[in-house]
Short mmCIF file of C-alpha atoms in Angstrom, two decimals:
data_model
loop_
_atom_site.label_atom_id
_atom_site.label_comp_id
_atom_site.label_asym_id
_atom_site.label_seq_id
_atom_site.Cartn_x
_atom_site.Cartn_y
_atom_site.Cartn_z
CA MET A 1 79.57 -36.42 128.24
CA VAL A 2 77.66 -35.57 131.79
CA LYS A 3 79.05 -32.08 132.72
CA LEU A 4 79.66 -33.13 136.48
CA THR A 5 79.08 -29.48 138.04
CA MET A 6 78.64 -27.94 141.84
CA MET A 7 76.18 -24.72 142.90
CA ILE A 8 79.38 -22.20 143.35
CA LEU A 9 78.31 -19.14 144.62
CA PRO A 10 80.21 -15.89 143.73
CA THR A 11 81.69 -15.29 147.49
CA VAL A 12 84.72 -17.20 147.99
CA ASP A 13 84.98 -19.56 150.15
CA ARG A 14 85.92 -23.09 150.87
CA ARG A 15 84.14 -24.85 148.41
CA TRP A 16 85.64 -23.27 145.39
CA ALA A 17 88.94 -25.21 146.55
CA LEU A 18 86.97 -28.29 147.10
CA ALA A 19 85.25 -28.16 143.84
CA ARG A 20 88.60 -28.17 141.69
CA GLN A 21 90.19 -30.63 144.47
CA MET A 22 87.04 -33.18 143.49
CA GLY A 23 87.75 -32.09 139.28
CA VAL A 24 84.31 -30.34 139.14
CA THR A 25 85.53 -27.45 136.83
CA HIS A 26 82.03 -26.62 135.47
CA ALA A 27 80.04 -24.45 137.57
CA ILE A 28 76.18 -23.53 138.14
CA ALA A 29 76.25 -19.85 139.76
CA LYS A 30 73.37 -17.32 140.96
CA LEU A 31 74.62 -14.68 139.88
CA ALA A 32 71.39 -12.04 141.59
CA PRO A 33 72.31 -8.23 142.96
CA GLU A 34 72.33 -9.78 146.10
CA LEU A 35 74.66 -12.09 146.24
CA THR A 36 77.31 -10.31 143.60
CA GLY A 37 77.13 -7.10 144.26
CA LYS A 38 76.87 -5.82 140.61
CA PRO A 39 73.43 -5.45 138.31
CA ALA A 40 71.49 -8.11 137.25
CA PRO A 41 72.54 -10.57 134.29
CA TYR A 42 70.40 -8.42 132.17
CA ASP A 43 73.57 -6.13 132.55
CA TYR A 44 76.28 -7.32 130.33
CA ASP A 45 78.93 -6.01 131.78
CA ALA A 46 77.95 -7.03 134.91
CA LEU A 47 77.66 -11.00 133.71
CA LYS A 48 80.90 -10.97 131.57
CA SER A 49 83.42 -9.80 135.32
CA GLU A 50 81.78 -12.65 136.59
CA VAL A 51 82.32 -15.18 134.07
CA ASP A 52 85.60 -14.05 134.17
CA ARG A 53 86.34 -14.20 137.68
CA TYR A 54 85.34 -17.64 137.63
CA ALA A 55 87.32 -18.11 134.85
CA GLU A 56 90.27 -17.29 136.96
CA ALA A 57 89.59 -19.94 140.02
CA GLY A 58 89.54 -22.52 137.41
CA PHE A 59 85.24 -22.44 136.23
CA ARG A 60 83.86 -22.60 133.41
CA ILE A 61 79.66 -20.99 134.51
CA GLY A 62 77.84 -23.83 132.44
CA GLY A 63 74.91 -22.49 133.96
CA LEU A 64 72.24 -20.21 135.65
CA GLU A 65 70.04 -21.21 138.65
CA GLY A 66 67.40 -19.75 140.44
CA ASP A 67 65.94 -16.37 140.29
CA GLN A 68 68.60 -13.74 138.80
CA PHE A 69 66.56 -10.46 139.64
CA ASP A 70 62.66 -10.65 140.68
CA MET A 71 60.33 -12.57 139.17
CA SER A 72 57.59 -11.54 141.16
CA ARG A 73 55.59 -9.46 138.76
CA ILE A 74 56.12 -12.12 136.21
CA LYS A 75 55.49 -15.30 138.33
CA LEU A 76 52.15 -13.48 139.73
CA GLY A 77 51.19 -11.65 136.53
CA LEU A 78 51.37 -7.96 138.02
CA ASP A 79 52.08 -4.79 136.58
CA GLY A 80 55.08 -4.41 135.39
CA ARG A 81 56.23 -7.89 134.22
CA ASP A 82 56.47 -6.73 130.53
CA THR A 83 59.49 -4.82 131.26
CA ASP A 84 60.94 -7.39 132.90
CA ILE A 85 60.53 -9.90 130.64
CA GLU A 86 62.47 -7.77 128.31
CA ASN A 87 65.41 -7.64 131.02
CA TYR A 88 64.71 -11.59 130.87
CA LYS A 89 65.09 -11.41 127.01
CA ARG A 90 68.18 -9.74 127.12
CA MET A 91 69.80 -11.85 130.21
CA LEU A 92 69.76 -15.06 128.14
CA GLU A 93 71.03 -12.78 125.18
CA ASN A 94 73.55 -11.82 127.60
CA MET A 95 74.11 -15.87 128.81
CA GLY A 96 74.69 -16.36 124.96
CA ARG A 97 77.40 -14.16 124.70
CA CYS A 98 79.16 -15.40 127.45
CA GLY A 99 79.20 -19.11 125.74
CA ILE A 100 76.52 -20.11 128.82
CA GLY A 101 74.34 -22.53 127.47
CA LEU A 102 71.82 -23.57 130.82
CA LEU A 103 69.39 -21.62 132.88
CA CYS A 104 67.39 -23.67 135.40
CA TYR A 105 64.11 -21.55 136.52
CA ASN A 106 61.55 -22.43 138.34
CA PHE A 107 57.91 -20.87 138.74
CA MET A 108 57.22 -20.97 142.08
CA PRO A 109 56.57 -17.24 143.12
CA LEU A 110 57.44 -18.59 146.82
CA GLY A 111 60.51 -20.33 145.54
CA TRP A 112 61.56 -23.85 147.52
CA LEU A 113 59.95 -23.97 151.28
CA ARG A 114 61.26 -25.61 153.83
CA ASN A 115 59.92 -25.85 157.76
CA ARG A 116 61.90 -28.29 159.10
CA VAL A 117 65.81 -27.93 160.14
CA ASN A 118 68.32 -29.85 162.29
CA VAL A 119 66.41 -32.93 161.46
CA PRO A 120 68.35 -35.89 162.67
CA GLU A 121 69.94 -38.12 160.32
CA ARG A 122 72.92 -40.67 160.23
CA GLY A 123 75.68 -40.31 162.98
CA GLY A 124 74.68 -37.13 163.61
CA ALA A 125 74.12 -35.02 160.38
CA THR A 126 71.49 -33.03 160.04
CA VAL A 127 69.10 -32.47 157.26
CA THR A 128 65.80 -30.42 156.30
CA GLY A 129 62.65 -31.61 156.07
CA TYR A 130 58.50 -30.36 154.40
CA ARG A 131 55.44 -30.83 156.98
CA HIS A 132 52.18 -29.19 155.06
CA ASP A 133 49.65 -27.65 157.44
CA PRO A 134 45.92 -28.53 156.16
CA GLY A 135 44.56 -25.59 156.18
CA ASP A 136 47.22 -24.20 153.47
CA ILE A 137 44.71 -26.12 150.43
CA GLY A 138 41.78 -24.92 149.14
CA GLU A 139 39.71 -21.73 150.80
CA GLY A 140 41.59 -18.55 151.46
CA THR A 141 43.56 -19.41 148.29
CA VAL A 142 44.91 -16.04 147.29
CA VAL A 143 45.70 -16.84 143.47
CA PRO A 144 44.26 -20.01 141.61
CA ALA A 145 46.81 -22.59 140.00
CA GLU A 146 44.60 -21.82 136.86
CA LYS A 147 46.22 -18.40 136.86
CA ILE A 148 49.84 -19.08 137.28
CA TRP A 149 49.47 -21.13 134.22
CA GLU A 150 48.20 -18.15 132.44
CA ASN A 151 51.14 -16.67 133.72
CA TYR A 152 53.53 -18.91 133.13
CA GLU A 153 52.43 -19.62 129.59
CA TYR A 154 52.17 -15.77 129.37
CA PHE A 155 55.67 -15.90 129.72
CA LEU A 156 57.02 -18.98 128.51
CA ARG A 157 55.89 -17.45 124.97
CA ARG A 158 57.82 -14.59 125.18
CA VAL A 159 60.65 -16.11 126.04
CA ILE A 160 61.66 -19.11 124.46
CA PRO A 161 62.27 -17.82 121.40
CA ALA A 162 65.16 -15.65 122.96
CA ALA A 163 66.57 -18.39 124.12
CA GLU A 164 66.35 -19.89 121.10
CA ASN A 165 68.34 -16.97 119.47
CA ALA A 166 70.80 -17.29 121.96
CA GLY A 167 71.66 -21.09 122.21
CA VAL A 168 70.34 -21.62 125.66
CA ARG A 169 68.30 -23.88 127.37
CA MET A 170 65.67 -23.38 129.71
CA GLY A 171 65.79 -26.26 132.33
CA LEU A 172 62.01 -25.70 134.55
CA HIS A 173 62.33 -26.96 137.71
CA PRO A 174 59.12 -28.05 138.96
CA ASP A 175 58.00 -26.95 142.35
CA ASP A 176 59.57 -27.77 145.61
CA PRO A 177 57.28 -28.65 148.15
CA PRO A 178 54.73 -30.21 145.21
CA ALA A 179 51.83 -29.09 146.97
CA PRO A 180 48.81 -27.75 145.42
CA VAL A 181 48.72 -24.56 147.56
CA VAL A 182 51.11 -22.32 149.73
CA ARG A 183 50.47 -20.11 152.27
CA GLY A 184 47.06 -19.49 149.73
CA ILE A 185 49.35 -19.27 146.34
CA GLY A 186 48.40 -22.36 143.47
CA ARG A 187 51.71 -24.38 142.53
CA VAL A 188 50.98 -25.67 139.50
CA PHE A 189 54.05 -28.06 138.65
CA ILE A 190 53.69 -30.60 140.95
CA ASN A 191 53.38 -33.76 138.94
CA ALA A 192 55.10 -35.31 135.56
CA GLU A 193 51.83 -34.64 133.22
CA ALA A 194 52.18 -30.60 134.65
CA SER A 195 55.97 -30.90 132.92
CA GLN A 196 54.47 -32.36 130.02
CA ARG A 197 51.87 -29.56 129.92
CA ALA A 198 55.33 -26.79 129.85
CA LEU A 199 57.32 -28.84 126.87
CA ASP A 200 54.11 -28.99 125.35
CA LEU A 201 52.74 -25.67 125.24
CA VAL A 202 56.25 -24.37 122.65
CA ASP A 203 57.77 -26.45 120.37
CA SER A 204 61.62 -25.56 121.00
CA PRO A 205 64.85 -26.98 121.16
CA SER A 206 65.24 -24.90 124.79
CA ASN A 207 61.94 -25.77 126.22
CA MET A 208 63.57 -28.23 128.56
CA LEU A 209 63.45 -29.53 131.81
CA THR A 210 65.57 -29.60 135.60
CA PHE A 211 65.24 -32.85 136.24
CA CYS A 212 65.50 -32.48 140.11
CA GLN A 213 65.00 -36.53 141.21
CA GLY A 214 63.97 -35.21 145.07
CA SER A 215 61.45 -33.18 143.78
CA TYR A 216 59.48 -36.16 141.45
CA ARG A 217 59.84 -38.51 144.07
CA THR A 218 57.53 -36.51 146.57
CA MET A 219 55.35 -36.34 143.96
CA GLY A 220 54.94 -40.12 143.76
CA GLU A 221 56.05 -40.46 140.83
CA ASP A 222 58.75 -43.50 139.48
CA VAL A 223 61.66 -41.76 138.69
CA THR A 224 63.37 -44.22 136.94
CA ALA A 225 60.78 -43.69 134.64
CA LEU A 226 60.38 -40.90 133.54
CA ILE A 227 64.40 -40.08 132.81
CA HIS A 228 63.11 -43.05 129.84
CA ARG A 229 60.22 -40.68 129.10
CA PHE A 230 62.02 -37.24 128.91
CA GLY A 231 64.98 -38.57 128.07
CA ALA A 232 63.72 -40.31 124.89
CA GLN A 233 61.52 -36.69 123.90
CA LYS A 234 65.55 -35.46 124.48
CA LYS A 235 64.09 -32.48 126.86
CA ILE A 236 66.46 -33.26 130.46
CA ALA A 237 68.61 -30.08 130.35
CA PHE A 238 69.86 -30.63 134.10
CA VAL A 239 69.37 -32.79 136.45
CA HIS A 240 69.64 -32.45 139.83
CA ILE A 241 70.67 -35.30 142.46
CA ARG A 242 69.28 -35.65 145.83
CA ASP A 243 66.64 -38.40 147.66
CA VAL A 244 63.89 -38.43 150.23
CA LYS A 245 62.19 -40.11 152.40
CA GLY A 246 58.40 -39.42 152.64
CA THR A 247 55.41 -37.93 150.23
CA TRP A 248 54.94 -34.53 149.34
CA ASP A 249 52.81 -33.12 152.57
CA ASP A 250 55.78 -34.74 155.00
CA PHE A 251 59.11 -35.01 153.94
CA VAL A 252 62.82 -35.34 154.61
CA GLU A 253 65.49 -35.43 152.90
CA THR A 254 68.43 -37.89 153.90
CA PHE A 255 71.76 -39.34 152.48
CA PRO A 256 72.04 -40.03 147.89
CA GLU A 257 71.83 -44.54 148.90
CA THR A 258 68.90 -43.71 151.87
CA GLY A 259 65.86 -42.19 150.41
CA GLU A 260 63.57 -44.10 148.46
CA THR A 261 65.23 -43.45 144.94
CA ASP A 262 66.67 -46.62 143.05
CA MET A 263 69.86 -44.77 142.78
CA ALA A 264 71.29 -46.86 140.45
CA GLY A 265 68.18 -47.69 138.42
CA ALA A 266 68.32 -43.76 137.46
CA PHE A 267 71.65 -43.77 136.55
CA ALA A 268 71.50 -46.69 134.10
CA ALA A 269 68.74 -44.32 132.48
CA TYR A 270 70.40 -41.58 132.34
CA LYS A 271 73.48 -44.01 130.26
CA ALA A 272 70.65 -45.55 128.92
CA ILE A 273 68.83 -41.96 126.85
CA GLY A 274 72.15 -41.14 126.36
CA PHE A 275 72.14 -37.86 128.45
CA ASP A 276 74.88 -35.21 128.47
CA GLY A 277 73.55 -31.97 129.63
CA TYR A 278 74.60 -30.97 133.49
CA MET A 279 74.56 -32.09 136.39
CA ARG A 280 74.63 -31.14 140.27
CA PRO A 281 74.45 -32.60 143.54
CA ASP A 282 71.56 -30.97 145.55
CA HIS A 283 70.78 -30.76 149.02
CA ALA A 284 72.57 -33.04 151.22
CA PRO A 285 73.17 -33.82 154.88
CA THR A 286 74.98 -31.47 156.98
CA MET A 287 77.94 -33.40 158.11
CA ALA A 288 80.62 -32.41 160.83
CA GLY A 289 82.94 -30.18 160.52
CA SER A 290 80.21 -27.63 158.66
CA ASP A 291 79.97 -24.27 159.56
CA ALA A 292 76.82 -24.12 157.21
CA GLU A 293 78.45 -21.57 155.48
CA GLY A 294 76.53 -19.22 152.92
CA ALA A 295 74.08 -21.88 152.70
CA PHE A 296 72.29 -21.16 148.68
CA SER A 297 68.73 -20.47 150.34
CA GLY A 298 70.31 -17.47 152.30
CA GLY A 299 69.43 -20.18 155.55
CA THR A 300 71.21 -22.05 157.60
CA GLY A 301 71.34 -26.36 157.15
CA SER A 302 69.40 -25.95 153.50
CA GLY A 303 72.21 -28.80 152.33
CA TYR A 304 74.35 -26.42 150.21
CA GLU A 305 77.22 -27.17 153.07
CA ALA A 306 80.81 -28.24 151.86
CA GLU A 307 80.94 -32.00 153.18
CA GLY A 308 77.55 -32.63 152.26
CA MET A 309 78.66 -31.97 148.79
CA ILE A 310 81.34 -33.68 148.71
CA TYR A 311 79.77 -36.66 149.70
CA THR A 312 77.56 -36.51 146.88
CA VAL A 313 80.08 -35.74 144.21
CA GLY A 314 81.58 -39.25 145.04
CA TYR A 315 78.51 -40.76 145.14
CA ILE A 316 77.37 -39.70 141.91
CA LYS A 317 81.08 -40.47 140.26
CA GLY A 318 80.98 -43.83 140.95
CA LEU A 319 77.77 -44.50 140.06
CA MET A 320 78.62 -42.61 136.99
CA GLN A 321 82.36 -44.73 136.51
CA ALA A 322 79.41 -48.04 137.84
CA THR A 323 77.53 -47.39 134.79
CA GLY A 324 80.57 -46.69 132.27
CA MET A 325 79.08 -42.90 131.97
CA THR A 326 81.88 -40.71 131.35
CA TRP A 327 82.21 -36.66 132.51
CA GLN A 328 84.07 -33.39 132.30
#
């Protein structure tokens, strides 16, 4: 049974009430200090207090997403990364103690990026996009992709045993955008083969993927075929539902039914593989009535406003019902 979720940030706003009204009871949270005003989740009391606070509002935190503290030293292989990795392992232990079984993480030193905002969509809605600067590939690379791979393997081999002991599934999010170099830093999870390489590095039930449909689509991958491929390996822990038009070097977000992905085919594939993990709406258009409140990226109009989430949750439920999937 699919766990239907939303990204629900610690600051209580109308999305908390709207999620309950839509029947969403599982929350995906980011509990970094800048959002909670508390220590990072490697502090057990801080994490437990947030779990209890969400529970009082009717939500079970099913997973954490994003960098819960500064990951720069880990991702760039800098002095001090071993200290950060130990904190990461403590965080995983605390997640297990609190019953949080999913961690969606990435290995992008610069995070996910957009450089186009307020791109017009249907009926005056707006979306974000990305257009790559050709001068940002090749010469001037400060951290090559090979170094990022080396740092990733160093990190993964040390944290996966802790995740396995804690009963936490770590879902690797692909790079967004899947550009080979951005601002001089190599990006490595830019195609399906790189995701497979990550899975093959450590054989563990905790070593899994976040299947972000929009990211794989901008790579030029066949989304439905990949669902079957990774699903056959039981390696999809988490699904992000969004769609796009374009390719990695020039794309825009869309409404979920106006992009280039066969959404009905994708949901039929989730049904076929018996997917029973977490699923949430990802970036959606900013629609009339939105205040661009508390966007996940900290910026305005990044696709996490209430109206877009309402629209996409309804769309997801419709496709699940049509394909005979059940959810909670």
